Amino acid sequence: MMANKRKHTIFIFAYWHDPRFKKKVGGLIKIFDLADNLTKLGNSVVLFLPKIGYPRKQTISRVIEVPFIDLPIIRPLSFHLLSTVFMLIKVIERPDIIYVRKMNSFLPLLLARFLKIPTFFEIPDDPYLAYKSSSLLKGLLEKKIDKY
């Protein structure tokens, strides 16, 4: 059987700009490896990452650095909103696939559904343990977003 030689445009969204993630780099390494391997296979990969550190030096894929307001509570909200705005600007490239690493935001998923773009949604670790360790309201919100 002949393999599918079609190359894809893939948008990857990853969330790690919270100070609590500074000592947990496994997710970052996984995202960079995934993007690099997909790029080496000939795909066009665009990473939407927070504008922190030097992500462009850590991958061979294209990086869209998303600014954010570095204050508690506002930090994730500003990243989620601005990454969606950046995606709207870049959507003229018409991605074939959107890959979202769990970031407690439904905006990229909602946009993908609206544009009828297939989406991969990665939930790292055991989500039920995360729900239990969250406050009641945050746990319910995370469950709803994950279910969507």
mmCIF file with all atom_site columns, C-alpha atoms in Angstrom:
data_model
loop_
_atom_site.group_PDB
_atom_site.id
_atom_site.type_symbol
_atom_site.label_atom_id
_atom_site.label_alt_id
_atom_site.label_comp_id
_atom_site.label_asym_id
_atom_site.label_entity_id
_atom_site.label_seq_id
_atom_site.pdbx_PDB_ins_code
_atom_site.Cartn_x
_atom_site.Cartn_y
_atom_site.Cartn_z
_atom_site.occupancy
_atom_site.B_iso_or_equiv
_atom_site.pdbx_formal_charge
_atom_site.auth_seq_id
_atom_site.auth_comp_id
_atom_site.auth_asym_id
_atom_site.auth_atom_id
_atom_site.pdbx_PDB_model_num
ATOM 1   C CA . MET A 1 1   ? 0.000   0.000  0.000  1.00 0.00 ? 1   MET A CA 1
ATOM 2   C CA . MET A 1 2   ? 1.349   3.470  -0.871 1.00 0.00 ? 2   MET A CA 1
ATOM 3   C CA . ALA A 1 3   ? 1.785   5.953  1.991  1.00 0.00 ? 3   ALA A CA 1
ATOM 4   C CA . ASN A 1 4   ? -0.007  9.294  1.870  1.00 0.00 ? 4   ASN A CA 1
ATOM 5   C CA . LYS A 1 5   ? 2.591   11.805 0.643  1.00 0.00 ? 5   LYS A CA 1
ATOM 6   C CA . ARG A 1 6   ? 0.410   14.872 1.254  1.00 0.00 ? 6   ARG A CA 1
ATOM 7   C CA . LYS A 1 7   ? 2.051   17.431 3.516  1.00 0.00 ? 7   LYS A CA 1
ATOM 8   C CA . HIS A 1 8   ? -0.001  19.328 6.077  1.00 0.00 ? 8   HIS A CA 1
ATOM 9   C CA . THR A 1 9   ? -0.114  22.753 7.647  1.00 0.00 ? 9   THR A CA 1
ATOM 10  C CA . ILE A 1 10  ? -0.363  22.191 11.392 1.00 0.00 ? 10  ILE A CA 1
ATOM 11  C CA . PHE A 1 11  ? -1.005  24.808 14.080 1.00 0.00 ? 11  PHE A CA 1
ATOM 12  C CA . ILE A 1 12  ? 0.154   23.810 17.585 1.00 0.00 ? 12  ILE A CA 1
ATOM 13  C CA . PHE A 1 13  ? -0.960  25.703 20.685 1.00 0.00 ? 13  PHE A CA 1
ATOM 14  C CA . ALA A 1 14  ? 0.914   25.147 23.947 1.00 0.00 ? 14  ALA A CA 1
ATOM 15  C CA . TYR A 1 15  ? 0.521   26.780 27.336 1.00 0.00 ? 15  TYR A CA 1
ATOM 16  C CA . TRP A 1 16  ? 3.346   26.988 29.836 1.00 0.00 ? 16  TRP A CA 1
ATOM 17  C CA . HIS A 1 17  ? 3.856   30.596 30.802 1.00 0.00 ? 17  HIS A CA 1
ATOM 18  C CA . ASP A 1 18  ? 2.816   30.175 34.417 1.00 0.00 ? 18  ASP A CA 1
ATOM 19  C CA . PRO A 1 19  ? 5.624   30.367 36.994 1.00 0.00 ? 19  PRO A CA 1
ATOM 20  C CA . ARG A 1 20  ? 4.471   27.002 38.402 1.00 0.00 ? 20  ARG A CA 1
ATOM 21  C CA . PHE A 1 21  ? 5.685   25.279 35.199 1.00 0.00 ? 21  PHE A CA 1
ATOM 22  C CA . LYS A 1 22  ? 9.292   26.512 35.371 1.00 0.00 ? 22  LYS A CA 1
ATOM 23  C CA . LYS A 1 23  ? 10.559  23.243 36.875 1.00 0.00 ? 23  LYS A CA 1
ATOM 24  C CA . LYS A 1 24  ? 8.342   21.028 34.698 1.00 0.00 ? 24  LYS A CA 1
ATOM 25  C CA . VAL A 1 25  ? 9.965   21.105 31.272 1.00 0.00 ? 25  VAL A CA 1
ATOM 26  C CA . GLY A 1 26  ? 8.835   17.697 30.009 1.00 0.00 ? 26  GLY A CA 1
ATOM 27  C CA . GLY A 1 27  ? 5.796   19.138 28.251 1.00 0.00 ? 27  GLY A CA 1
ATOM 28  C CA . LEU A 1 28  ? 7.929   21.750 26.527 1.00 0.00 ? 28  LEU A CA 1
ATOM 29  C CA . ILE A 1 29  ? 10.399  19.194 25.283 1.00 0.00 ? 29  ILE A CA 1
ATOM 30  C CA . LYS A 1 30  ? 7.534   17.045 23.989 1.00 0.00 ? 30  LYS A CA 1
ATOM 31  C CA . ILE A 1 31  ? 5.986   19.957 22.062 1.00 0.00 ? 31  ILE A CA 1
ATOM 32  C CA . PHE A 1 32  ? 9.330   20.962 20.504 1.00 0.00 ? 32  PHE A CA 1
ATOM 33  C CA . ASP A 1 33  ? 10.099  17.346 19.558 1.00 0.00 ? 33  ASP A CA 1
ATOM 34  C CA . LEU A 1 34  ? 6.636   16.891 18.063 1.00 0.00 ? 34  LEU A CA 1
ATOM 35  C CA . ALA A 1 35  ? 6.937   20.102 16.025 1.00 0.00 ? 35  ALA A CA 1
ATOM 36  C CA . ASP A 1 36  ? 10.477  19.298 14.869 1.00 0.00 ? 36  ASP A CA 1
ATOM 37  C CA . ASN A 1 37  ? 9.564   15.750 13.805 1.00 0.00 ? 37  ASN A CA 1
ATOM 38  C CA . LEU A 1 38  ? 6.470   16.913 11.921 1.00 0.00 ? 38  LEU A CA 1
ATOM 39  C CA . THR A 1 39  ? 8.577   19.598 10.201 1.00 0.00 ? 39  THR A CA 1
ATOM 40  C CA . LYS A 1 40  ? 11.274  17.068 9.255  1.00 0.00 ? 40  LYS A CA 1
ATOM 41  C CA . LEU A 1 41  ? 8.536   15.007 7.590  1.00 0.00 ? 41  LEU A CA 1
ATOM 42  C CA . GLY A 1 42  ? 7.879   17.984 5.314  1.00 0.00 ? 42  GLY A CA 1
ATOM 43  C CA . ASN A 1 43  ? 4.882   19.499 7.059  1.00 0.00 ? 43  ASN A CA 1
ATOM 44  C CA . SER A 1 44  ? 4.492   23.223 7.696  1.00 0.00 ? 44  SER A CA 1
ATOM 45  C CA . VAL A 1 45  ? 4.260   23.582 11.474 1.00 0.00 ? 45  VAL A CA 1
ATOM 46  C CA . VAL A 1 46  ? 3.386   26.807 13.273 1.00 0.00 ? 46  VAL A CA 1
ATOM 47  C CA . LEU A 1 47  ? 3.784   26.897 17.057 1.00 0.00 ? 47  LEU A CA 1
ATOM 48  C CA . PHE A 1 48  ? 1.770   29.481 19.000 1.00 0.00 ? 48  PHE A CA 1
ATOM 49  C CA . LEU A 1 49  ? 3.806   29.942 22.173 1.00 0.00 ? 49  LEU A CA 1
ATOM 50  C CA . PRO A 1 50  ? 4.015   32.534 24.921 1.00 0.00 ? 50  PRO A CA 1
ATOM 51  C CA . LYS A 1 51  ? 6.562   35.277 24.328 1.00 0.00 ? 51  LYS A CA 1
ATOM 52  C CA . ILE A 1 52  ? 8.938   34.176 27.057 1.00 0.00 ? 52  ILE A CA 1
ATOM 53  C CA . GLY A 1 53  ? 12.467  32.872 26.798 1.00 0.00 ? 53  GLY A CA 1
ATOM 54  C CA . TYR A 1 54  ? 13.768  31.995 23.351 1.00 0.00 ? 54  TYR A CA 1
ATOM 55  C CA . PRO A 1 55  ? 11.382  29.440 21.797 1.00 0.00 ? 55  PRO A CA 1
ATOM 56  C CA . ARG A 1 56  ? 12.576  30.233 18.261 1.00 0.00 ? 56  ARG A CA 1
ATOM 57  C CA . LYS A 1 57  ? 16.028  28.913 19.159 1.00 0.00 ? 57  LYS A CA 1
ATOM 58  C CA . GLN A 1 58  ? 14.616  25.641 20.489 1.00 0.00 ? 58  GLN A CA 1
ATOM 59  C CA . THR A 1 59  ? 12.851  24.398 17.370 1.00 0.00 ? 59  THR A CA 1
ATOM 60  C CA . ILE A 1 60  ? 13.206  24.266 13.613 1.00 0.00 ? 60  ILE A CA 1
ATOM 61  C CA . SER A 1 61  ? 9.480   24.965 13.222 1.00 0.00 ? 61  SER A CA 1
ATOM 62  C CA . ARG A 1 62  ? 7.977   28.404 12.777 1.00 0.00 ? 62  ARG A CA 1
ATOM 63  C CA . VAL A 1 63  ? 7.088   30.115 16.038 1.00 0.00 ? 63  VAL A CA 1
ATOM 64  C CA . ILE A 1 64  ? 4.486   32.803 16.627 1.00 0.00 ? 64  ILE A CA 1
ATOM 65  C CA . GLU A 1 65  ? 5.400   34.395 19.942 1.00 0.00 ? 65  GLU A CA 1
ATOM 66  C CA . VAL A 1 66  ? 2.223   35.500 21.699 1.00 0.00 ? 66  VAL A CA 1
ATOM 67  C CA . PRO A 1 67  ? 2.594   38.380 24.168 1.00 0.00 ? 67  PRO A CA 1
ATOM 68  C CA . PHE A 1 68  ? 0.726   38.227 27.456 1.00 0.00 ? 68  PHE A CA 1
ATOM 69  C CA . ILE A 1 69  ? 0.219   40.291 30.595 1.00 0.00 ? 69  ILE A CA 1
ATOM 70  C CA . ASP A 1 70  ? 2.369   38.710 33.311 1.00 0.00 ? 70  ASP A CA 1
ATOM 71  C CA . LEU A 1 71  ? 0.001   39.008 36.272 1.00 0.00 ? 71  LEU A CA 1
ATOM 72  C CA . PRO A 1 72  ? -1.841  36.242 38.142 1.00 0.00 ? 72  PRO A CA 1
ATOM 73  C CA . ILE A 1 73  ? -5.261  35.393 36.645 1.00 0.00 ? 73  ILE A CA 1
ATOM 74  C CA . ILE A 1 74  ? -4.714  37.878 33.786 1.00 0.00 ? 74  ILE A CA 1
ATOM 75  C CA . ARG A 1 75  ? -1.684  35.875 32.553 1.00 0.00 ? 75  ARG A CA 1
ATOM 76  C CA . PRO A 1 76  ? -3.617  32.869 31.174 1.00 0.00 ? 76  PRO A CA 1
ATOM 77  C CA . LEU A 1 77  ? -6.588  34.960 30.049 1.00 0.00 ? 77  LEU A CA 1
ATOM 78  C CA . SER A 1 78  ? -4.403  37.353 28.074 1.00 0.00 ? 78  SER A CA 1
ATOM 79  C CA . PHE A 1 79  ? -2.481  34.480 26.468 1.00 0.00 ? 79  PHE A CA 1
ATOM 80  C CA . HIS A 1 80  ? -5.640  32.602 25.483 1.00 0.00 ? 80  HIS A CA 1
ATOM 81  C CA . LEU A 1 81  ? -7.291  35.664 23.975 1.00 0.00 ? 81  LEU A CA 1
ATOM 82  C CA . LEU A 1 82  ? -4.191  36.878 22.152 1.00 0.00 ? 82  LEU A CA 1
ATOM 83  C CA . SER A 1 83  ? -3.259  33.418 20.844 1.00 0.00 ? 83  SER A CA 1
ATOM 84  C CA . THR A 1 84  ? -6.747  33.206 19.337 1.00 0.00 ? 84  THR A CA 1
ATOM 85  C CA . VAL A 1 85  ? -6.318  36.653 17.745 1.00 0.00 ? 85  VAL A CA 1
ATOM 86  C CA . PHE A 1 86  ? -2.948  35.554 16.325 1.00 0.00 ? 86  PHE A CA 1
ATOM 87  C CA . MET A 1 87  ? -4.590  32.374 15.039 1.00 0.00 ? 87  MET A CA 1
ATOM 88  C CA . LEU A 1 88  ? -7.308  34.423 13.325 1.00 0.00 ? 88  LEU A CA 1
ATOM 89  C CA . ILE A 1 89  ? -4.600  36.434 11.572 1.00 0.00 ? 89  ILE A CA 1
ATOM 90  C CA . LYS A 1 90  ? -2.692  33.293 10.488 1.00 0.00 ? 90  LYS A CA 1
ATOM 91  C CA . VAL A 1 91  ? -5.791  31.273 9.536  1.00 0.00 ? 91  VAL A CA 1
ATOM 92  C CA . ILE A 1 92  ? -5.420  32.544 5.946  1.00 0.00 ? 92  ILE A CA 1
ATOM 93  C CA . GLU A 1 93  ? -2.793  29.780 5.683  1.00 0.00 ? 93  GLU A CA 1
ATOM 94  C CA . ARG A 1 94  ? -5.744  27.436 6.201  1.00 0.00 ? 94  ARG A CA 1
ATOM 95  C CA . PRO A 1 95  ? -4.270  24.827 8.527  1.00 0.00 ? 95  PRO A CA 1
ATOM 96  C CA . ASP A 1 96  ? -5.179  21.217 7.898  1.00 0.00 ? 96  ASP A CA 1
ATOM 97  C CA . ILE A 1 97  ? -4.863  20.308 11.573 1.00 0.00 ? 97  ILE A CA 1
ATOM 98  C CA . ILE A 1 98  ? -4.938  22.143 14.894 1.00 0.00 ? 98  ILE A CA 1
ATOM 99  C CA . TYR A 1 99  ? -3.172  20.515 17.824 1.00 0.00 ? 99  TYR A CA 1
ATOM 100 C CA . VAL A 1 100 ? -3.910  21.881 21.293 1.00 0.00 ? 100 VAL A CA 1
ATOM 101 C CA . ARG A 1 101 ? -2.048  20.792 24.379 1.00 0.00 ? 101 ARG A CA 1
ATOM 102 C CA . LYS A 1 102 ? -4.449  21.223 27.291 1.00 0.00 ? 102 LYS A CA 1
ATOM 103 C CA . MET A 1 103 ? -4.463  24.889 28.228 1.00 0.00 ? 103 MET A CA 1
ATOM 104 C CA . ASN A 1 104 ? -7.884  25.334 29.834 1.00 0.00 ? 104 ASN A CA 1
ATOM 105 C CA . SER A 1 105 ? -9.065  27.423 26.915 1.00 0.00 ? 105 SER A CA 1
ATOM 106 C CA . PHE A 1 106 ? -11.782 26.516 24.486 1.00 0.00 ? 106 PHE A CA 1
ATOM 107 C CA . LEU A 1 107 ? -11.067 29.348 22.027 1.00 0.00 ? 107 LEU A CA 1
ATOM 108 C CA . PRO A 1 108 ? -8.743  27.494 19.601 1.00 0.00 ? 108 PRO A CA 1
ATOM 109 C CA . LEU A 1 109 ? -11.113 24.513 19.722 1.00 0.00 ? 109 LEU A CA 1
ATOM 110 C CA . LEU A 1 110 ? -14.152 26.698 19.073 1.00 0.00 ? 110 LEU A CA 1
ATOM 111 C CA . LEU A 1 111 ? -12.449 28.406 16.141 1.00 0.00 ? 111 LEU A CA 1
ATOM 112 C CA . ALA A 1 112 ? -11.356 25.032 14.731 1.00 0.00 ? 112 ALA A CA 1
ATOM 113 C CA . ARG A 1 113 ? -14.897 23.721 14.950 1.00 0.00 ? 113 ARG A CA 1
ATOM 114 C CA . PHE A 1 114 ? -16.275 26.865 13.299 1.00 0.00 ? 114 PHE A CA 1
ATOM 115 C CA . LEU A 1 115 ? -13.744 26.550 10.448 1.00 0.00 ? 115 LEU A CA 1
ATOM 116 C CA . LYS A 1 116 ? -14.244 22.745 10.268 1.00 0.00 ? 116 LYS A CA 1
ATOM 117 C CA . ILE A 1 117 ? -10.562 22.020 10.886 1.00 0.00 ? 117 ILE A CA 1
ATOM 118 C CA . PRO A 1 118 ? -9.718  18.626 12.439 1.00 0.00 ? 118 PRO A CA 1
ATOM 119 C CA . THR A 1 119 ? -8.332  19.047 15.948 1.00 0.00 ? 119 THR A CA 1
ATOM 120 C CA . PHE A 1 120 ? -6.137  16.978 18.232 1.00 0.00 ? 120 PHE A CA 1
ATOM 121 C CA . PHE A 1 121 ? -6.597  17.836 21.900 1.00 0.00 ? 121 PHE A CA 1
ATOM 122 C CA . GLU A 1 122 ? -3.943  16.411 24.191 1.00 0.00 ? 122 GLU A CA 1
ATOM 123 C CA . ILE A 1 123 ? -4.701  15.968 27.866 1.00 0.00 ? 123 ILE A CA 1
ATOM 124 C CA . PRO A 1 124 ? -1.372  15.143 29.527 1.00 0.00 ? 124 PRO A CA 1
ATOM 125 C CA . ASP A 1 125 ? -1.311  13.139 32.748 1.00 0.00 ? 125 ASP A CA 1
ATOM 126 C CA . ASP A 1 126 ? -4.452  11.900 34.436 1.00 0.00 ? 126 ASP A CA 1
ATOM 127 C CA . PRO A 1 127 ? -7.110  14.634 34.182 1.00 0.00 ? 127 PRO A CA 1
ATOM 128 C CA . TYR A 1 128 ? -9.124  13.251 37.076 1.00 0.00 ? 128 TYR A CA 1
ATOM 129 C CA . LEU A 1 129 ? -6.240  13.804 39.476 1.00 0.00 ? 129 LEU A CA 1
ATOM 130 C CA . ALA A 1 130 ? -5.964  17.392 38.237 1.00 0.00 ? 130 ALA A CA 1
ATOM 131 C CA . TYR A 1 131 ? -9.703  17.952 38.731 1.00 0.00 ? 131 TYR A CA 1
ATOM 132 C CA . LYS A 1 132 ? -9.466  16.749 42.317 1.00 0.00 ? 132 LYS A CA 1
ATOM 133 C CA . SER A 1 133 ? -6.502  19.014 43.114 1.00 0.00 ? 133 SER A CA 1
ATOM 134 C CA . SER A 1 134 ? -8.265  22.103 41.715 1.00 0.00 ? 134 SER A CA 1
ATOM 135 C CA . SER A 1 135 ? -10.786 24.261 43.495 1.00 0.00 ? 135 SER A CA 1
ATOM 136 C CA . LEU A 1 136 ? -14.385 23.202 42.917 1.00 0.00 ? 136 LEU A CA 1
ATOM 137 C CA . LEU A 1 137 ? -15.099 25.963 40.384 1.00 0.00 ? 137 LEU A CA 1
ATOM 138 C CA . LYS A 1 138 ? -11.821 25.501 38.503 1.00 0.00 ? 138 LYS A CA 1
ATOM 139 C CA . GLY A 1 139 ? -12.278 21.723 38.439 1.00 0.00 ? 139 GLY A CA 1
ATOM 140 C CA . LEU A 1 140 ? -15.799 22.058 36.990 1.00 0.00 ? 140 LEU A CA 1
ATOM 141 C CA . LEU A 1 141 ? -14.593 24.548 34.377 1.00 0.00 ? 141 LEU A CA 1
ATOM 142 C CA . GLU A 1 142 ? -11.675 22.308 33.361 1.00 0.00 ? 142 GLU A CA 1
ATOM 143 C CA . LYS A 1 143 ? -14.008 19.301 33.046 1.00 0.00 ? 143 LYS A CA 1
ATOM 144 C CA . LYS A 1 144 ? -16.381 21.235 30.793 1.00 0.00 ? 144 LYS A CA 1
ATOM 145 C CA . ILE A 1 145 ? -13.571 22.488 28.554 1.00 0.00 ? 145 ILE A CA 1
ATOM 146 C CA . ASP A 1 146 ? -12.034 18.997 28.328 1.00 0.00 ? 146 ASP A CA 1
ATOM 147 C CA . LYS A 1 147 ? -15.440 17.477 27.566 1.00 0.00 ? 147 LYS A CA 1
ATOM 148 C CA . TYR A 1 148 ? -16.055 20.019 24.807 1.00 0.00 ? 148 TYR A CA 1
#
